[in-house]
Coordinates of C-alpha atoms in Angstrom, one line a residue:
X712 CA -1.2 -13.5 -2.8
X713 CA -2.0 -16.6 -4.6
X714 CA 0.9 -19.3 -3.8
X715 CA 3.2 -20.0 -6.8
X716 CA 4.5 -22.9 -8.3
X717 CA 8.4 -23.8 -7.0
X718 CA 10.7 -26.0 -8.7
X719 CA 9.4 -29.1 -6.8
X720 CA 6.0 -28.8 -9.0
X721 CA 8.3 -28.9 -12.1
X722 CA 9.2 -31.9 -13.9
X723 CA 12.8 -31.0 -14.8
X724 CA 14.5 -34.3 -15.9
X725 CA 16.6 -33.9 -18.7
X726 CA 15.0 -30.3 -19.7
X727 CA 16.6 -27.1 -19.7
X728 CA 15.7 -24.8 -17.5
X729 CA 16.4 -21.0 -17.5
X730 CA 17.1 -19.8 -13.9
X731 CA 17.0 -16.1 -13.2
X732 CA 19.5 -15.4 -10.2
X733 CA 20.5 -12.5 -8.7
X734 CA 24.5 -12.5 -8.9
X735 CA 24.8 -8.9 -8.6
X736 CA 28.0 -9.5 -6.5
X737 CA 30.7 -6.7 -5.8
X738 CA 33.7 -7.4 -7.4
X739 CA 37.1 -6.3 -6.4
X740 CA 40.7 -7.2 -8.4
X741 CA 38.7 -9.3 -10.6
X742 CA 37.1 -11.6 -8.2
X743 CA 34.1 -11.6 -6.3
X744 CA 34.2 -9.5 -2.8
X745 CA 31.2 -10.7 -0.9
X746 CA 29.5 -14.1 -2.4
X747 CA 26.5 -14.0 -0.2
X748 CA 24.2 -13.5 -2.8
X749 CA 25.4 -16.3 -5.0
X750 CA 25.1 -18.9 -1.7
X751 CA 21.6 -18.0 -1.4
X752 CA 20.7 -19.7 -4.5
X753 CA 22.6 -22.9 -4.0
X754 CA 19.5 -24.8 -2.9
X755 CA 17.5 -24.1 -6.0
X756 CA 20.3 -24.6 -8.2
X757 CA 21.2 -28.4 -6.2
X758 CA 17.2 -28.8 -6.5
X759 CA 17.4 -28.5 -9.9
X760 CA 20.6 -31.2 -9.9
X761 CA 18.9 -33.4 -8.2
X762 CA 16.1 -33.6 -10.9
X763 CA 18.7 -34.1 -13.7
X764 CA 18.1 -30.9 -15.3
X765 CA 20.1 -29.0 -17.3
X766 CA 20.8 -25.2 -15.5
X767 CA 21.0 -22.0 -17.5
X768 CA 21.3 -19.3 -15.0
X769 CA 20.8 -15.5 -16.3
X770 CA 21.9 -12.5 -13.7
X771 CA 22.3 -8.6 -14.5
X772 CA 25.6 -7.4 -12.2
X773 CA 26.1 -3.6 -11.9
X774 CA 24.4 -0.7 -14.4
X775 CA 26.3 -1.2 -17.8
X776 CA 23.5 0.7 -19.5
X777 CA 22.9 -1.6 -22.1
X778 CA 26.4 -1.8 -23.3
X779 CA 28.9 -4.4 -23.2
X780 CA 31.6 -3.1 -20.3
X781 CA 33.7 -5.7 -19.4
X782 CA 34.1 -4.0 -16.2
X783 CA 30.9 -5.7 -15.1
X784 CA 31.5 -9.2 -16.9
X785 CA 30.0 -12.2 -14.9
X786 CA 33.1 -14.4 -15.5
X787 CA 34.6 -13.7 -11.8
X788 CA 31.0 -14.7 -10.4
X789 CA 31.2 -18.3 -12.8
X790 CA 34.7 -19.0 -10.9
X791 CA 33.4 -18.3 -7.6
X792 CA 30.2 -20.2 -8.6
X793 CA 32.3 -23.1 -9.6
X794 CA 34.4 -23.1 -6.2
X795 CA 31.2 -22.9 -4.2
X796 CA 29.5 -25.8 -6.1
X797 CA 32.6 -28.0 -6.2
X798 CA 32.3 -28.5 -9.8
X799 CA 32.6 -26.2 -13.0
X800 CA 29.9 -23.8 -13.8
X801 CA 30.7 -23.3 -17.2
X802 CA 30.4 -19.5 -18.7
X803 CA 29.4 -18.0 -22.2
X804 CA 30.3 -14.7 -23.1
X805 CA 26.7 -13.8 -24.0
X806 CA 22.9 -14.2 -23.6
X807 CA 21.5 -15.0 -26.7
X808 CA 22.7 -16.4 -30.2
X809 CA 24.8 -19.3 -31.6
X810 CA 27.1 -19.5 -28.8
X811 CA 24.5 -19.8 -26.3
X812 CA 22.5 -22.3 -28.1
X813 CA 26.0 -24.3 -28.8
X814 CA 26.9 -24.4 -25.0
X815 CA 23.9 -25.2 -23.9
X816 CA 23.4 -28.5 -26.4
X817 CA 26.8 -29.4 -25.0
X818 CA 25.3 -29.0 -21.3
X819 CA 24.7 -32.7 -19.8
X820 CA 22.1 -33.2 -17.0
X821 CA 22.7 -31.7 -14.1
X822 CA 25.3 -29.4 -15.5
X823 CA 25.5 -25.7 -14.7
X824 CA 26.0 -22.8 -17.4
X825 CA 26.4 -19.0 -16.5
X826 CA 25.1 -16.7 -19.0
X827 CA 27.3 -12.9 -19.8
X828 CA 25.3 -10.3 -17.9
X829 CA 22.0 -9.5 -18.8
X830 CA 22.4 -5.6 -18.7
X831 CA 24.9 -5.6 -21.8
X832 CA 21.7 -6.0 -23.7
X833 CA 19.1 -3.0 -24.3
X834 CA 16.4 -5.4 -24.7
X835 CA 16.7 -6.5 -21.1
X836 CA 15.5 -3.9 -19.1
X837 CA 13.3 -2.5 -22.1
X838 CA 11.6 -5.7 -21.4
X839 CA 11.7 -6.1 -25.3
X840 CA 9.8 -9.1 -26.6
X841 CA 12.2 -10.2 -28.9
X842 CA 14.7 -9.9 -26.3
X843 CA 13.0 -12.3 -24.1
X844 CA 12.0 -14.7 -27.3
X845 CA 15.8 -15.5 -28.0
X846 CA 16.6 -16.0 -23.7
X847 CA 13.6 -18.2 -23.5
X848 CA 14.7 -20.2 -27.1
X849 CA 17.3 -22.2 -25.1
X850 CA 14.9 -23.6 -22.4
X851 CA 12.0 -26.0 -21.9
X852 CA 11.2 -24.4 -18.6
X853 CA 11.7 -21.1 -16.6
X854 CA 12.4 -20.6 -12.9
X855 CA 12.8 -17.3 -11.0
X856 CA 15.0 -16.8 -7.8
X857 CA 16.2 -13.4 -8.3
X858 CA 13.9 -11.5 -5.4
X859 CA 16.2 -9.0 -5.6
X860 CA 15.1 -8.1 -9.2
X861 CA 11.4 -9.1 -8.9
X862 CA 10.0 -5.6 -8.8
X863 CA 11.5 -4.8 -12.6
X864 CA 9.5 -5.8 -15.2
X865 CA 12.6 -6.9 -17.4
X866 CA 12.9 -9.6 -20.1
X867 CA 14.3 -11.9 -17.6
X868 CA 12.0 -11.4 -14.9
X869 CA 8.8 -10.8 -16.8
X870 CA 9.0 -11.8 -20.8
X871 CA 10.8 -14.9 -20.6
X872 CA 8.8 -16.3 -18.0
X873 CA 5.3 -15.6 -19.8
X874 CA 7.4 -17.4 -22.6
X875 CA 7.8 -20.7 -20.8
X876 CA 4.7 -21.6 -18.5
X877 CA 4.7 -23.2 -15.9
X878 CA 7.0 -20.7 -14.6
X879 CA 8.0 -21.4 -11.0
X880 CA 9.3 -19.6 -7.9
X881 CA 13.3 -20.6 -6.7
X882 CA 13.6 -21.6 -3.4
X883 CA 14.7 -18.6 -2.1
X884 CA 12.3 -16.5 -4.1
X885 CA 9.5 -18.8 -2.0
X886 CA 11.2 -18.1 1.3
X887 CA 11.3 -14.6 0.7
X888 CA 7.6 -14.6 -0.2
X889 CA 6.6 -16.8 2.8
X890 CA 8.2 -14.6 5.2
X891 CA 7.6 -11.1 4.0
X892 CA 3.9 -12.3 3.5
X893 CA 3.7 -13.2 7.5
X894 CA 3.8 -9.5 7.9
X895 CA 0.4 -8.8 6.7
X896 CA -1.1 -12.6 6.7
X897 CA -2.1 -13.4 10.4
X898 CA 1.6 -12.5 11.7
X899 CA 2.2 -13.6 15.5
X900 CA 1.6 -10.7 17.8
X901 CA 2.4 -8.3 19.0
X902 CA 4.1 -7.5 15.7
X903 CA 6.5 -4.5 15.5
X904 CA 7.7 -2.8 13.0
X905 CA 11.1 -0.6 12.8
X906 CA 11.6 1.7 10.1
X907 CA 14.6 4.0 9.5
X908 CA 16.1 5.8 6.1
X909 CA 16.4 9.2 4.9
X910 CA 13.1 10.3 3.5
X911 CA 9.7 10.3 4.8
X912 CA 8.5 10.3 1.1
X913 CA 10.4 6.6 0.8
X914 CA 8.7 5.4 3.1
X915 CA 4.6 6.8 2.9
X916 CA 3.3 3.7 1.2
X917 CA 5.0 0.9 3.9
X918 CA 3.8 3.2 6.8
X919 CA 0.5 3.3 5.9
X920 CA 0.4 -0.5 5.1
X921 CA 2.3 -1.3 8.1
X922 CA -0.1 0.8 10.5
X923 CA -3.1 -1.6 9.3
X924 CA -1.0 -4.3 10.5
X925 CA 1.5 -3.9 13.0
X926 CA 0.7 -2.9 16.8
X927 CA 3.2 -0.4 16.8
X928 CA 6.1 1.2 14.8
X929 CA 9.9 2.7 15.7
X930 CA 10.9 5.2 13.6
X931 CA 14.7 6.3 13.4
X932 CA 17.1 7.6 10.5
X933 CA 16.7 11.2 9.0
X934 CA 12.9 10.6 8.0
X935 CA 12.0 10.5 12.0
X936 CA 13.5 15.0 11.9
X937 CA 10.3 15.2 9.6
X938 CA 8.0 13.9 12.0
X939 CA 9.9 16.0 14.7
X940 CA 9.0 19.0 13.4
X941 CA 5.8 17.9 12.6
X942 CA 5.5 17.8 16.4
X943 CA 7.0 21.0 16.9
X944 CA 10.0 19.7 18.0
X945 CA 13.6 21.4 17.5
X946 CA 15.9 19.6 15.5
X947 CA 18.7 22.0 14.8
X948 CA 20.4 21.2 11.1
X949 CA 18.7 17.9 10.9
X950 CA 17.8 16.6 7.4
X951 CA 14.0 17.6 7.0
X952 CA 11.7 17.4 4.4
X953 CA 9.7 20.4 4.5
X954 CA 6.9 19.5 1.8
X955 CA 6.2 16.1 3.9
X956 CA 5.8 17.7 7.1
X957 CA 1.9 17.9 6.7
X958 CA 2.0 14.1 5.3
X959 CA 4.1 13.5 8.6
X960 CA 1.2 14.9 10.6
X961 CA -1.4 13.4 8.7
X962 CA 0.4 9.6 9.3
X963 CA 0.7 10.6 13.2
X964 CA -2.9 11.5 13.4
X965 CA -3.9 8.3 11.5
X966 CA -1.2 5.6 13.8
X967 CA -3.4 6.9 16.7
X968 CA -6.9 6.3 15.0
X969 CA -5.4 2.4 14.3
X970 CA -3.7 2.3 17.9
X971 CA -0.8 1.5 16.1
X972 CA 1.6 4.2 17.8
X973 CA 4.4 5.7 16.3
X974 CA 7.6 5.9 18.3
X975 CA 10.3 8.9 17.8
X976 CA 13.8 9.1 19.0
X977 CA 14.3 10.9 22.5
X978 CA 18.1 11.4 22.0
X979 CA 20.5 11.8 19.1
X980 CA 24.1 11.6 18.1
X981 CA 25.1 14.7 16.6
X982 CA 27.5 16.3 14.7
X983 CA 28.5 19.9 12.8
X984 CA 28.9 18.2 9.5
X985 CA 28.9 14.7 8.1
X986 CA 32.2 13.1 8.0
X987 CA 34.6 10.3 9.3
X988 CA 36.6 12.8 11.3
X989 CA 33.5 14.7 12.5
X990 CA 33.3 15.3 16.7
X991 CA 30.2 13.4 17.7
X992 CA 28.4 14.3 20.7
X993 CA 25.0 13.1 22.3
X994 CA 22.1 15.3 22.5
X995 CA 18.3 14.9 23.9
X996 CA 15.4 15.9 22.3
X997 CA 15.1 19.1 21.5
X998 CA 18.5 20.4 22.5
X999 CA 20.4 20.3 19.1
X1000 CA 22.0 23.1 18.3
X1001 CA 21.3 25.0 15.1
X1002 CA 24.6 24.3 13.6
X1003 CA 24.4 20.8 14.4
X1004 CA 22.5 17.5 12.7
X1005 CA 21.4 14.7 14.0
X1006 CA 22.9 11.3 12.3
X1007 CA 22.0 8.6 14.4
X1008 CA 19.0 7.6 17.3
X1009 CA 21.1 8.0 20.6
X1010 CA 21.8 5.0 23.2
X1011 CA 18.6 6.2 24.9
X1012 CA 16.3 5.6 22.2
X1013 CA 18.2 2.7 21.3
X1014 CA 17.4 1.3 24.8
X1015 CA 14.3 2.1 25.2
X1016 CA 13.4 0.8 21.6
X1017 CA 15.1 -2.9 22.5
X1018 CA 12.7 -2.7 25.9
X1019 CA 9.7 -2.5 23.7
X1020 CA 10.7 -4.8 21.1
X1021 CA 11.1 -7.5 23.6
X1022 CA 7.3 -7.7 24.3
X1023 CA 6.9 -8.5 20.2
X1024 CA 6.4 -12.0 18.9
X1025 CA 7.3 -10.8 15.3
X1026 CA 9.5 -7.6 14.4
X1027 CA 10.4 -6.2 10.5
X1028 CA 13.4 -4.1 10.1
X1029 CA 13.2 -1.9 7.1
X1030 CA 15.9 0.9 6.9
X1031 CA 18.9 2.3 8.9
X1032 CA 18.5 3.9 12.1
X1033 CA 21.8 6.2 11.1
X1034 CA 24.6 6.9 9.1
X1035 CA 25.7 3.4 9.8
X1036 CA 28.6 4.0 7.1
X1037 CA 30.5 6.3 9.4
X1038 CA 31.5 4.2 12.5
X1039 CA 30.8 7.6 14.8
X1040 CA 27.4 7.4 13.5
X1041 CA 27.2 3.4 13.1
X1042 CA 25.8 2.8 16.9
X1043 CA 22.0 2.9 16.5
X1044 CA 21.6 1.1 13.8
X1045 CA 24.5 -1.9 14.5
X1046 CA 22.9 -1.7 18.2
X1047 CA 19.6 -2.6 17.0
X1048 CA 21.4 -5.3 14.9
X1049 CA 22.6 -7.0 18.0
X1050 CA 19.4 -6.4 19.7
X1051 CA 17.0 -8.3 17.5
X1052 CA 19.7 -11.0 17.5
X1053 CA 18.8 -11.5 21.2
X1054 CA 15.0 -11.4 20.6
X1055 CA 12.7 -13.9 21.4
X1056 CA 10.5 -13.0 18.3
X1057 CA 10.4 -13.9 14.7
X1058 CA 13.0 -11.3 12.9
X1059 CA 12.4 -10.4 9.1
X1060 CA 15.1 -7.8 7.9
X1061 CA 14.1 -6.4 4.6
X1062 CA 17.2 -6.6 2.9
X1063 CA 19.5 -3.6 1.6
X1064 CA 21.3 -1.4 4.1
X1065 CA 19.6 -3.4 7.2
X1066 CA 20.5 -6.7 5.3
X1067 CA 24.3 -5.3 5.1
X1068 CA 24.4 -3.8 8.9
X1069 CA 23.3 -7.2 10.5
X1070 CA 26.2 -8.6 8.6
X1071 CA 28.2 -6.2 9.7
X1072 CA 27.4 -6.9 13.4
X1073 CA 27.6 -10.4 13.1
X1074 CA 24.2 -11.2 13.8
X1075 CA 22.8 -12.4 10.3
X1076 CA 22.6 -15.9 11.3
X1077 CA 20.1 -15.3 14.7
X1078 CA 18.0 -13.4 12.3
X1079 CA 14.9 -15.7 10.8
X1080 CA 15.0 -14.4 7.7
X1081 CA 17.2 -11.4 6.2
X1082 CA 15.9 -10.3 2.6
X1083 CA 18.1 -10.2 -0.4
X1084 CA 16.0 -7.5 -1.8
X1085 CA 16.1 -4.3 -0.4
X1086 CA 13.9 -2.3 -3.2
X1087 CA 11.8 -5.1 -3.8
X1088 CA 11.2 -5.9 0.0
X1089 CA 10.3 -2.4 0.6
X1090 CA 7.7 -2.6 -2.6
X1091 CA 6.2 -5.9 -1.1
X1092 CA 5.5 -4.6 2.6
X1093 CA 3.9 -1.5 0.5
X1094 CA 1.5 -3.7 -0.8
X1095 CA 2.6 -3.4 -4.1
X1096 CA 2.4 -6.3 -7.0
X1097 CA 5.8 -7.2 -8.0
X1098 CA 6.0 -7.9 -12.0
X1099 CA 8.7 -10.5 -11.1
X1100 CA 6.1 -12.3 -8.9
X1101 CA 2.9 -11.7 -10.9
X1102 CA 4.6 -13.6 -14.0
X1103 CA 4.9 -17.0 -12.1
X1104 CA 2.5 -19.4 -12.2
X1105 CA -0.4 -19.6 -9.5
X1106 CA -1.2 -22.8 -8.3
X1107 CA -4.6 -24.0 -8.7

């Protein structure tokens, strides 16, 4: 992937910079419940302030489906952002129009303005050229720091970027691209990948891509049971994708041919049903009763995986290894998070549930990089072009 312009390449002094951020933060009682994504873009905001730019921030929050729904207003985010910055981040309850133009006009160099939720407007997700033009009309320059939205071709990630060249990556975006690219651009060896999640169908692309890059792939989550059935194993009532059994068998053969072995669980945490009150038990491979399903990797698998990974110089992890939201089935995922925190290796966490898991395990600050974009990270690891990244200006 070609290198992109970043905020330090811009001459932003006295100019207005439309900055796409990912402030899609959970709210509770009219307050921000988790400010991780807001804090992640503070370095970019402060870098632009240092240059003397006027900073206009644009973000989505939730899924209001193109309608003004104040349940998803960004007003509480502006309040939390102000507290983090130690100064007022102004808020305007629109994204386009006269009120935005007037607010930008009043903004001083170094000042910060947050627009209302982009997804209140149907033109955002439709990448409507007129909505993109109106967004861009308030600014001189464009920065995208929202890696978590980079896999969406929306007006704020593509259309506006194309209207404000040069379009630059924010510091968070640049960091994401640097670390995730490392998995394919001469990674330190051995390089191992840990993949989890519910469905093989969600991970076919990333499995094939990593077989060409990784030295081994360790599988967990419900997707493991489709692979085990493909090998003729008995998995009880565990989740299996019958139409992907042949695909799983082909992937196993490919992994052998490419000398990137797939490791599968040797024991499991099982229950008759998925519920917080379920009676959980451990079971070895091929001993899962027909009326039980596997809902987590077992302790022997976790120990085996940790031993394998201790040899690694670099590890990428994407997808939980069990139903970690339920305490009885969280041991594998949280145990993996703690184990990676103790590894003498570069550890790159592929966002989404894994990012939440390493935070829950208290291990996030011991990882080399925790991605802010679950879907975007997965598509990047598959080798797909992300529209929001493609729209940024290449360095010559």
